[in-house]
Short mmCIF file of C-alpha atoms in Angstrom, two decimals:
data_model
loop_
_atom_site.label_atom_id
_atom_site.label_comp_id
_atom_site.label_asym_id
_atom_site.label_seq_id
_atom_site.Cartn_x
_atom_site.Cartn_y
_atom_site.Cartn_z
CA MET A 1 -5.51 30.33 -18.51
CA SER A 2 -2.25 30.21 -16.50
CA PRO A 3 -1.92 27.18 -13.73
CA ASP A 4 -1.57 29.69 -11.06
CA ALA A 5 -5.05 31.29 -12.11
CA LEU A 6 -6.81 28.19 -11.25
CA SER A 7 -9.57 27.91 -9.05
CA SER A 8 -8.92 24.81 -6.80
CA SER A 9 -12.59 23.52 -8.61
CA GLU A 10 -11.18 24.16 -12.11
CA PHE A 11 -7.80 22.65 -10.94
CA PHE A 12 -10.07 19.61 -9.98
CA GLY A 13 -11.36 19.34 -13.13
CA VAL A 14 -8.29 19.33 -15.11
CA PHE A 15 -6.82 16.37 -13.16
CA MET A 16 -9.89 14.53 -13.77
CA VAL A 17 -9.94 15.10 -17.07
CA LEU A 18 -5.96 14.18 -17.23
CA ILE A 19 -7.16 10.85 -15.27
CA SER A 20 -9.83 9.85 -17.53
CA ALA A 21 -7.94 10.68 -20.69
CA LEU A 22 -4.66 8.34 -19.36
CA SER A 23 -7.23 5.95 -18.11
CA TYR A 24 -8.66 5.98 -21.53
CA PHE A 25 -5.66 5.44 -23.58
CA ASN A 26 -4.51 2.80 -21.34
CA SER A 27 -7.36 0.46 -21.65
CA ARG A 28 -7.67 1.41 -25.58
CA PHE A 29 -3.90 0.82 -26.25
CA TRP A 30 -1.25 0.40 -23.73
CA LYS A 31 -3.40 -2.69 -21.81
CA LEU A 32 -0.77 -2.24 -18.52
CA SER A 33 -1.75 -2.49 -15.25
CA PRO A 34 -3.71 1.01 -13.91
CA THR A 35 -0.98 1.79 -11.55
CA ILE A 36 1.78 1.56 -13.80
CA ALA A 37 0.31 3.50 -16.53
CA MET A 38 -0.75 6.30 -14.11
CA LEU A 39 2.79 6.24 -13.11
CA LEU A 40 4.74 5.96 -16.13
CA SER A 41 2.49 8.15 -18.28
CA GLY A 42 2.75 10.80 -15.46
CA LEU A 43 6.32 10.62 -15.39
CA VAL A 44 6.55 11.02 -19.31
CA ILE A 45 4.19 14.13 -18.74
CA ALA A 46 6.41 15.19 -15.71
CA GLY A 47 9.83 15.15 -17.69
CA ALA A 48 7.74 17.26 -20.54
CA VAL A 49 7.25 20.02 -18.26
CA ALA A 50 10.76 19.85 -16.71
CA LEU A 51 12.45 20.28 -19.95
CA ALA A 52 9.98 23.10 -20.69
CA ASP A 53 10.63 24.63 -17.74
CA SER A 54 14.65 24.37 -18.33
CA LEU A 55 13.77 26.19 -21.84
CA GLY A 56 12.17 28.91 -19.95
CA TRP A 57 8.33 28.51 -20.67
CA PRO A 58 6.43 30.35 -17.76
CA PRO A 59 3.65 28.01 -17.43
CA ALA A 60 5.93 25.17 -16.98
CA GLY A 61 7.52 26.60 -14.07
CA ARG A 62 4.27 27.57 -12.53
CA VAL A 63 3.05 23.58 -12.89
CA ARG A 64 6.12 23.10 -10.78
CA ASP A 65 5.40 25.27 -8.14
CA LEU A 66 1.63 24.02 -7.96
CA VAL A 67 3.01 20.22 -7.90
CA GLN A 68 5.92 21.49 -4.59
CA GLY A 69 2.91 23.10 -2.81
CA ILE A 70 1.06 19.79 -2.63
CA PRO A 71 1.23 18.46 0.55
CA PHE A 72 1.97 14.88 -0.31
CA GLY A 73 2.51 13.05 2.77
CA THR A 74 -0.97 14.63 4.38
CA LEU A 75 -2.97 13.77 1.20
CA VAL A 76 -1.88 10.00 1.29
CA PHE A 77 -2.09 9.59 5.48
CA ASP A 78 -5.03 11.72 6.11
CA TRP A 79 -7.14 11.23 2.78
CA LEU A 80 -6.17 8.37 0.26
CA LEU A 81 -4.74 5.55 2.40
CA SER A 82 -7.53 4.83 4.55
CA PHE A 83 -10.13 4.30 1.06
CA LEU A 84 -7.41 2.30 -0.22
CA LEU A 85 -6.65 0.07 2.71
CA PHE A 86 -9.81 -0.79 3.03
CA SER A 87 -10.66 -1.62 -0.21
CA SER A 88 -7.86 -3.68 -0.34
CA ALA A 89 -8.65 -5.36 3.12
CA LEU A 90 -12.35 -6.42 1.34
CA GLN A 91 -10.33 -8.21 -1.67
CA ILE A 92 -8.32 -10.61 0.53
CA ASP A 93 -9.72 -14.07 1.47
CA VAL A 94 -10.10 -13.67 5.18
CA LYS A 95 -10.67 -17.54 5.82
CA LEU A 96 -7.23 -18.10 4.43
CA LEU A 97 -5.28 -14.94 5.82
CA PHE A 98 -6.81 -16.63 9.02
CA ARG A 99 -5.54 -20.00 8.11
CA LYS A 100 -2.14 -18.56 7.54
CA ARG A 101 -1.85 -16.31 10.56
CA LEU A 102 1.16 -17.17 11.87
CA ALA A 103 3.05 -16.78 8.63
CA VAL A 104 1.43 -13.25 8.14
CA ILE A 105 2.59 -12.16 11.65
CA ALA A 106 6.09 -13.52 10.78
CA MET A 107 6.29 -11.51 7.83
CA THR A 108 4.66 -8.27 9.09
CA LEU A 109 7.07 -8.25 11.92
CA LEU A 110 10.01 -10.11 11.30
CA THR A 111 10.35 -9.19 7.45
CA THR A 112 9.97 -5.52 8.12
CA LEU A 113 12.25 -5.11 10.97
CA ILE A 114 14.83 -7.21 9.50
CA THR A 115 14.83 -5.60 5.92
CA MET A 116 14.86 -1.85 7.96
CA LEU A 117 17.82 -2.88 10.03
CA LEU A 118 19.66 -4.30 7.07
CA LEU A 119 18.78 -1.34 4.78
CA GLY A 120 19.67 1.07 7.68
CA GLY A 121 23.29 -0.51 7.99
CA GLY A 122 23.77 -0.28 4.32
CA PHE A 123 22.47 3.07 4.03
CA TYR A 124 25.16 3.94 6.88
CA GLY A 125 27.89 2.40 4.99
CA LEU A 126 27.10 3.81 1.73
CA LEU A 127 26.54 7.61 2.38
CA ASN A 128 29.46 7.73 4.47
CA TRP A 129 31.32 5.94 1.80
CA ALA A 130 30.07 8.63 -0.72
CA GLY A 131 31.01 11.36 1.31
CA LEU A 132 27.69 11.96 3.33
CA PRO A 133 27.91 11.50 6.51
CA ILE A 134 25.13 10.49 8.30
CA THR A 135 24.56 9.02 11.82
CA TRP A 136 23.34 5.48 12.12
CA PRO A 137 19.92 6.56 13.98
CA LEU A 138 19.22 8.56 10.19
CA ALA A 139 20.46 5.66 8.41
CA LEU A 140 17.99 3.24 10.26
CA LEU A 141 15.35 6.29 9.51
CA PHE A 142 15.57 5.40 5.99
CA GLY A 143 15.15 1.96 6.37
CA ALA A 144 12.38 2.54 8.38
CA ILE A 145 10.98 4.47 5.12
CA ILE A 146 11.15 1.87 2.86
CA ALA A 147 10.84 -1.22 4.43
CA PRO A 148 7.20 -1.43 4.27
CA THR A 149 5.45 -2.72 1.30
CA ASP A 150 2.63 -1.21 0.06
CA PRO A 151 -0.70 -2.96 -0.03
CA VAL A 152 -2.07 -0.40 -2.63
CA ALA A 153 0.57 -1.45 -5.19
CA VAL A 154 0.79 -4.94 -4.65
CA LEU A 155 -2.90 -6.75 -4.71
CA PRO A 156 -3.31 -4.92 -8.40
CA MET A 157 0.10 -6.50 -9.45
CA LEU A 158 -0.69 -9.78 -7.43
CA GLN A 159 -3.91 -10.16 -9.46
CA ALA A 160 -2.71 -9.51 -12.65
CA ALA A 161 0.00 -12.03 -12.36
CA ARG A 162 -2.41 -14.96 -11.21
CA VAL A 163 -0.04 -16.16 -8.40
CA PRO A 164 -1.25 -19.03 -6.36
CA LYS A 165 -4.05 -17.78 -3.69
CA THR A 166 -1.95 -18.63 -0.66
CA VAL A 167 1.08 -16.53 -1.70
CA GLU A 168 -1.26 -13.72 -3.09
CA THR A 169 -2.99 -13.91 0.79
CA LEU A 170 0.15 -13.78 2.47
CA ILE A 171 2.08 -11.02 0.45
CA ALA A 172 -1.18 -8.99 0.88
CA GLY A 173 -1.57 -9.65 4.40
CA GLU A 174 1.95 -8.78 5.26
CA SER A 175 1.64 -5.51 3.11
CA LEU A 176 -1.70 -4.69 4.76
CA PHE A 177 -0.42 -4.44 8.36
CA ASN A 178 3.49 -3.62 8.00
CA ASP A 179 2.49 -0.25 7.51
CA GLY A 180 1.51 -0.28 11.08
CA VAL A 181 5.38 -1.18 12.06
CA GLY A 182 6.76 0.76 9.61
CA VAL A 183 4.65 4.06 10.85
CA VAL A 184 5.75 3.19 14.81
CA ALA A 185 9.76 2.81 13.41
CA PHE A 186 9.18 6.02 11.79
CA THR A 187 7.71 8.09 14.52
CA VAL A 188 9.87 6.62 16.90
CA LEU A 189 12.76 7.13 14.99
CA VAL A 190 12.15 11.05 14.06
CA ALA A 191 11.34 11.88 17.94
CA ALA A 192 14.73 10.40 18.66
CA THR A 193 16.81 12.04 15.90
CA LEU A 194 14.99 14.91 14.21
CA PRO A 195 13.13 16.66 17.05
CA ALA A 196 10.78 19.97 16.17
CA ALA A 197 12.35 23.37 16.72
CA GLY A 198 12.65 24.29 20.46
CA GLU A 199 12.15 20.41 21.51
CA ALA A 200 14.96 18.22 22.69
CA ALA A 201 15.40 14.78 21.21
CA GLN A 202 13.88 12.00 23.14
CA THR A 203 14.84 9.38 24.78
CA VAL A 204 14.23 6.04 23.19
CA THR A 205 14.07 2.66 25.25
CA VAL A 206 12.97 -0.69 24.33
CA LEU A 207 10.02 -0.47 26.57
CA SER A 208 8.58 2.94 25.42
CA THR A 209 8.89 1.67 21.84
CA ALA A 210 7.40 -1.96 22.68
CA LEU A 211 4.58 -0.01 24.64
CA LEU A 212 3.96 2.26 21.47
CA PHE A 213 3.97 -0.55 19.35
CA LEU A 214 1.47 -2.57 21.26
CA ARG A 215 -0.56 0.37 21.19
CA GLU A 216 -0.66 1.62 17.55
CA MET A 217 -1.16 -1.96 16.36
CA LEU A 218 -2.92 -3.91 18.75
CA GLY A 219 -5.50 -0.59 19.49
CA GLY A 220 -5.89 -0.60 16.03
CA LEU A 221 -6.83 -4.11 15.67
CA LEU A 222 -9.35 -3.92 18.45
CA VAL A 223 -10.89 -0.56 17.34
CA GLY A 224 -11.48 -1.90 13.48
CA ALA A 225 -12.86 -5.04 14.82
CA LEU A 226 -15.14 -3.30 16.86
CA LEU A 227 -15.98 -1.19 13.94
CA GLY A 228 -16.64 -3.89 11.60
CA LEU A 229 -18.95 -5.51 14.02
CA ALA A 230 -20.75 -2.27 14.17
CA ALA A 231 -21.41 -1.82 10.76
CA ILE A 232 -22.42 -4.93 10.20
CA LEU A 233 -25.24 -4.51 13.09
CA LEU A 234 -26.34 -1.59 11.24
CA ILE A 235 -26.22 -3.13 7.79
CA LYS A 236 -28.01 -6.14 9.04
CA GLN A 237 -31.24 -3.57 9.69
CA VAL A 238 -31.48 -2.29 6.03
CA PRO A 239 -30.90 -5.39 4.08
CA ARG A 240 -33.13 -3.87 1.52
CA GLU A 241 -31.20 -0.35 1.25
CA GLU A 242 -27.84 -0.75 -0.90
CA ASN A 243 -27.09 3.05 -0.60
CA THR A 244 -27.74 3.31 3.08
CA ARG A 245 -25.07 0.16 3.32
CA LEU A 246 -22.72 1.66 0.76
CA THR A 247 -22.99 5.09 3.15
CA ILE A 248 -22.40 3.31 6.32
CA THR A 249 -19.10 1.57 4.81
CA LEU A 250 -17.86 5.41 3.89
CA ALA A 251 -18.68 6.95 7.05
CA MET A 252 -16.66 3.54 8.94
CA VAL A 253 -13.83 4.27 7.00
CA VAL A 254 -13.66 8.19 7.61
CA GLY A 255 -15.08 8.04 11.13
CA GLY A 256 -12.33 5.23 11.70
CA ASN A 257 -9.72 6.85 10.70
CA ALA A 258 -10.60 10.60 12.46
CA LEU A 259 -11.15 8.39 15.78
CA ALA A 260 -7.58 6.33 15.51
CA GLN A 261 -6.09 9.53 15.27
CA TRP A 262 -7.92 10.77 18.22
CA LEU A 263 -6.72 7.81 20.28
CA GLY A 264 -3.45 7.61 19.26
CA ILE A 265 -3.37 4.33 17.38
CA SER A 266 -2.72 3.47 13.89
CA GLY A 267 -4.99 4.59 11.35
CA PRO A 268 -4.03 2.21 8.60
CA VAL A 269 -4.14 -0.82 10.99
CA THR A 270 -7.69 0.24 11.99
CA VAL A 271 -9.22 0.87 8.83
CA ALA A 272 -7.69 -2.41 7.48
CA ALA A 273 -9.00 -4.46 10.08
CA SER A 274 -12.34 -2.98 9.93
CA GLY A 275 -12.33 -4.38 6.42
CA LEU A 276 -11.41 -7.57 7.20
CA THR A 277 -14.06 -7.72 10.18
CA LEU A 278 -16.76 -6.68 8.17
CA SER A 279 -15.58 -8.78 4.79
CA ALA A 280 -15.59 -11.91 7.24
CA LEU A 281 -18.98 -11.25 8.99
CA LEU A 282 -21.00 -10.56 5.89
CA GLN A 283 -19.95 -14.22 4.52
CA ILE A 284 -20.99 -15.46 8.11
CA TRP A 285 -24.37 -13.70 7.97
CA ARG A 286 -24.83 -14.59 4.37
CA ARG A 287 -24.36 -18.07 5.30
CA ARG A 288 -26.59 -18.30 8.45
CA ALA A 289 -29.17 -17.06 6.87
CA LYS A 290 -29.57 -19.30 3.83
CA GLN A 291 -29.13 -22.19 6.82
CA SER A 292 -31.97 -20.45 8.65
CA GLY A 293 -34.42 -20.48 5.73
CA TRP A 294 -34.79 -16.76 6.46
CA LEU A 295 -34.23 -16.28 2.69
CA GLY A 296 -37.03 -18.53 1.80
CA SER A 297 -39.39 -16.07 3.07
CA LEU A 298 -38.30 -13.01 1.01
CA SER A 299 -39.49 -12.39 -2.58
CA GLY A 300 -37.22 -13.50 -5.43
CA ASP A 301 -35.88 -9.80 -6.24
CA GLU A 302 -35.72 -9.39 -2.43
CA ARG A 303 -33.59 -12.54 -2.44
CA ARG A 304 -31.16 -11.96 -4.82
CA GLN A 305 -30.53 -8.26 -3.93
CA LEU A 306 -29.78 -9.35 -0.20
CA GLU A 307 -27.17 -12.19 -1.58
CA ASP A 308 -25.41 -9.94 -3.84
CA THR A 309 -24.63 -7.74 -0.72
CA ARG A 310 -21.62 -8.35 -0.76
CA THR A 311 -20.84 -8.51 -4.38
CA ARG A 312 -22.15 -5.01 -4.91
CA LEU A 313 -20.35 -3.82 -1.66
CA PHE A 314 -17.04 -5.19 -3.47
CA GLY A 315 -17.99 -3.71 -6.78
CA PHE A 316 -18.51 0.07 -5.60
CA TRP A 317 -15.24 -0.33 -3.18
CA GLN A 318 -13.55 -1.48 -6.53
CA PHE A 319 -14.58 1.84 -8.20
CA ILE A 320 -13.45 3.77 -5.50
CA ASP A 321 -9.96 1.91 -5.44
CA TYR A 322 -9.62 2.29 -9.04
CA LEU A 323 -10.14 5.97 -9.21
CA LEU A 324 -8.04 7.00 -5.53
CA ASN A 325 -5.01 4.46 -7.02
CA ALA A 326 -5.34 6.52 -10.21
CA ALA A 327 -5.22 9.72 -8.51
CA LEU A 328 -2.49 8.72 -6.07
CA PHE A 329 0.15 7.39 -8.92
CA THR A 330 -0.63 10.15 -11.08
CA VAL A 331 0.61 12.54 -8.40
CA MET A 332 3.17 10.52 -7.18
CA ALA A 333 4.42 10.73 -11.18
CA PHE A 334 4.14 14.61 -10.95
CA GLU A 335 6.04 14.74 -7.53
CA VAL A 336 9.38 14.00 -9.29
CA LEU A 337 8.92 18.13 -10.46
CA SER A 338 9.58 18.73 -6.38
CA LEU A 339 12.90 16.64 -5.99
CA LYS A 340 16.45 18.22 -6.16
CA VAL A 341 18.35 15.82 -8.28
CA ASN A 342 22.17 15.74 -8.64
CA ILE A 343 24.79 13.31 -10.12
CA LEU A 344 25.94 11.84 -7.03
CA LEU A 345 22.22 10.97 -6.02
CA LEU A 346 21.96 9.36 -9.43
CA LEU A 347 24.93 7.35 -9.17
CA LEU A 348 24.09 6.47 -5.40
CA ALA A 349 19.93 5.34 -6.50
CA PRO A 350 21.27 2.09 -8.40
CA ALA A 351 23.36 0.82 -5.25
CA VAL A 352 20.06 1.77 -2.91
CA ILE A 353 17.79 -0.08 -4.99
CA GLY A 354 20.53 -2.95 -5.16
CA LEU A 355 20.52 -2.74 -0.90
CA ASN A 356 16.76 -2.80 -0.86
CA LEU A 357 16.33 -5.98 -2.83
CA VAL A 358 18.84 -7.97 -0.90
CA ALA A 359 17.37 -6.89 2.58
CA ARG A 360 14.09 -7.83 0.96
CA ALA A 361 15.51 -11.45 0.11
CA ILE A 362 17.26 -11.96 3.56
CA GLY A 363 13.66 -10.53 5.66
CA VAL A 364 11.68 -13.10 3.46
CA TRP A 365 14.02 -15.83 3.56
CA LEU A 366 14.41 -16.27 7.47
CA PRO A 367 10.81 -16.35 8.55
CA VAL A 368 9.79 -18.46 5.56
CA THR A 369 12.91 -21.36 6.52
CA LEU A 370 11.76 -20.78 10.38
CA LEU A 371 8.51 -21.73 9.41
CA LYS A 372 8.73 -24.27 6.59
CA ASN A 373 8.16 -27.20 9.36
CA ARG A 374 5.01 -25.70 10.47
CA GLU A 375 3.50 -24.04 7.42
CA THR A 376 2.84 -25.06 3.84
CA PHE A 377 4.03 -22.98 1.24
CA ALA A 378 3.20 -22.90 -2.51
CA PRO A 379 6.35 -23.71 -4.78
CA TYR A 380 8.56 -20.84 -5.09
CA THR A 381 6.92 -18.55 -2.61
CA LYS A 382 10.13 -17.21 -1.56
CA ARG A 383 10.92 -16.05 -4.95
CA VAL A 384 7.47 -14.41 -5.49
CA MET A 385 7.58 -12.57 -2.31
CA ILE A 386 10.81 -11.20 -2.50
CA TRP A 387 9.95 -9.48 -6.23
CA SER A 388 6.70 -8.52 -5.19
CA GLY A 389 7.97 -6.37 -2.31
CA LEU A 390 6.64 -3.14 -3.99
CA ARG A 391 6.91 0.15 -2.88
CA GLY A 392 4.47 2.99 -3.52
CA GLY A 393 2.74 5.72 -1.81
CA VAL A 394 3.53 4.71 1.60
CA THR A 395 6.83 5.05 1.39
CA LEU A 396 6.63 8.32 -0.65
CA ALA A 397 4.38 9.72 2.18
CA LEU A 398 6.98 8.65 5.10
CA ALA A 399 9.67 10.85 3.03
CA PHE A 400 7.71 13.75 2.38
CA ASN A 401 6.58 13.97 6.08
CA LEU A 402 10.38 14.15 7.31
CA PRO A 403 11.17 17.13 8.91
CA ASP A 404 13.78 19.70 7.43
CA ASN A 405 17.30 18.15 7.97
CA PRO A 406 20.29 18.49 5.67
CA LEU A 407 19.67 14.57 4.68
CA ARG A 408 15.79 15.45 3.91
CA GLY A 409 16.69 15.64 -0.18
CA THR A 410 18.78 12.55 -0.44
CA PHE A 411 16.08 10.83 1.29
CA LEU A 412 13.39 12.07 -0.87
CA VAL A 413 15.21 11.22 -4.18
CA LEU A 414 16.94 8.22 -2.91
CA SER A 415 13.07 6.96 -1.77
CA TYR A 416 11.53 7.83 -5.25
CA ALA A 417 13.98 5.56 -7.21
CA VAL A 418 13.29 2.70 -5.04
CA VAL A 419 9.85 3.26 -5.50
CA VAL A 420 9.46 3.62 -9.36
CA PHE A 421 12.28 0.96 -10.02
CA SER A 422 9.75 -1.05 -7.76
CA MET A 423 7.04 -0.61 -9.93
CA LEU A 424 8.15 -0.09 -13.29
CA VAL A 425 10.68 -2.98 -13.04
CA GLN A 426 9.45 -5.58 -10.58
CA GLY A 427 5.78 -4.53 -11.30
CA LEU A 428 5.97 -5.17 -14.92
CA THR A 429 7.99 -8.51 -14.89
CA LEU A 430 6.09 -9.87 -11.93
CA PRO A 431 3.29 -11.69 -14.25
CA ALA A 432 5.86 -12.90 -16.49
CA LEU A 433 7.96 -14.09 -13.24
CA ALA A 434 5.24 -15.54 -11.65
CA GLY A 435 4.15 -17.59 -14.92
CA LYS A 436 7.64 -18.47 -15.34
CA LEU A 437 8.01 -20.20 -11.70
CA LYS A 438 4.52 -21.75 -11.96
CA GLU A 439 5.75 -23.67 -15.09
CA THR A 440 8.94 -24.45 -13.54
CA ALA A 441 7.10 -25.65 -10.45
CA GLN A 442 4.93 -28.18 -12.29
CA GLU A 443 8.01 -29.27 -14.15
CA ASP A 444 9.94 -30.08 -11.05
CA ALA A 445 6.90 -31.78 -9.34
CA ALA A 446 6.39 -33.95 -12.33
CA GLU A 447 10.15 -34.84 -11.78
CA GLY A 448 10.16 -35.29 -8.27
CA GLN A 449 12.15 -32.69 -7.35
CA PRO A 450 11.52 -30.25 -4.35
CA VAL A 451 10.45 -26.66 -5.07
CA THR A 452 11.22 -23.30 -2.71
#
């Protein structure tokens, strides 16, 4: 049966079989991080499809058409991202995150904005030098697309690399909330530079941008915290009903994302805040239940079941995270078939990747340097944070959400290049780098040398 003759249920079945097969081969033979394995194997399959299409095999052309019809931006922002962010939020040490709140806020705001400005400036010069005229606002828009790091991509890599917990919390906390900063910047710049057909470009002021940012970020934090509070109040009423508890969390994610869209606030920030709030309140509830002696009134089985509430909840969401990550990175790999690549863009890609690394390095160095007298950073924090600034589905979703314009294809190809490099090169080498830096830090500490 040809790809274009498949029904939606049949296509979903084929896709799930593909994900399962790739997952099996990775677990059995490749032993890579699941996200990297899905992306790498998907790219290999997509390359084979492209080769078959160039040789005139009709089914390959139909597969390419099918991929080009996937609304990737909508798929990520309206469906996958809310589940993945909630799962990521549950994995973060909330107590440590609160302790490092000043550094996380600085990284979320300063690092993202500095990276966006430096990338925009470098991109402006690079494209004009290459003979592709671009305005400064459009170049800044590219910076807004690339600047946010992706918590969905970052957290599995950090856990595999076994970086110090404080560094993991800093990077994960920054990644969890800088999506909101990037989306606000993207929204403002698109409205100013690429208005919809028949509409005039909007006038952007510092005041209007600040108000939008406050509404998106603070509104998302407030609504997310309230959702987390509502969820824990409901969960406490059904301490023995595991399926009901899990259903409540699912409803909180889906309903929270829908509510955020209706209120005009940041959906990613809302979902992340709800996950962090729920995780923190579950820990408090469990501790107070022990202190009050209420647990002693329960039978042994009931006590163990209640004490395992957080563990079971995390286990359920870890599976959701694994499944949707596999789906996301497989689709990301196949999206290469929708790109229009030429020699000039291939030559520009390494330069853009280099610009991204330089901008990230400066963006990390400045806040860490400013806070070094007020915060304690683990050895080699700056180096690990620079290299672990991975880009993933959020960057590609923003790029695919760009309105039609002469440079849209250029933005897509170069964004894709940054994502693939960060995942395959930075992601694969991050565990070795973290291990080497920890060894060096121990040696320097033994010799009494300072480490940064």
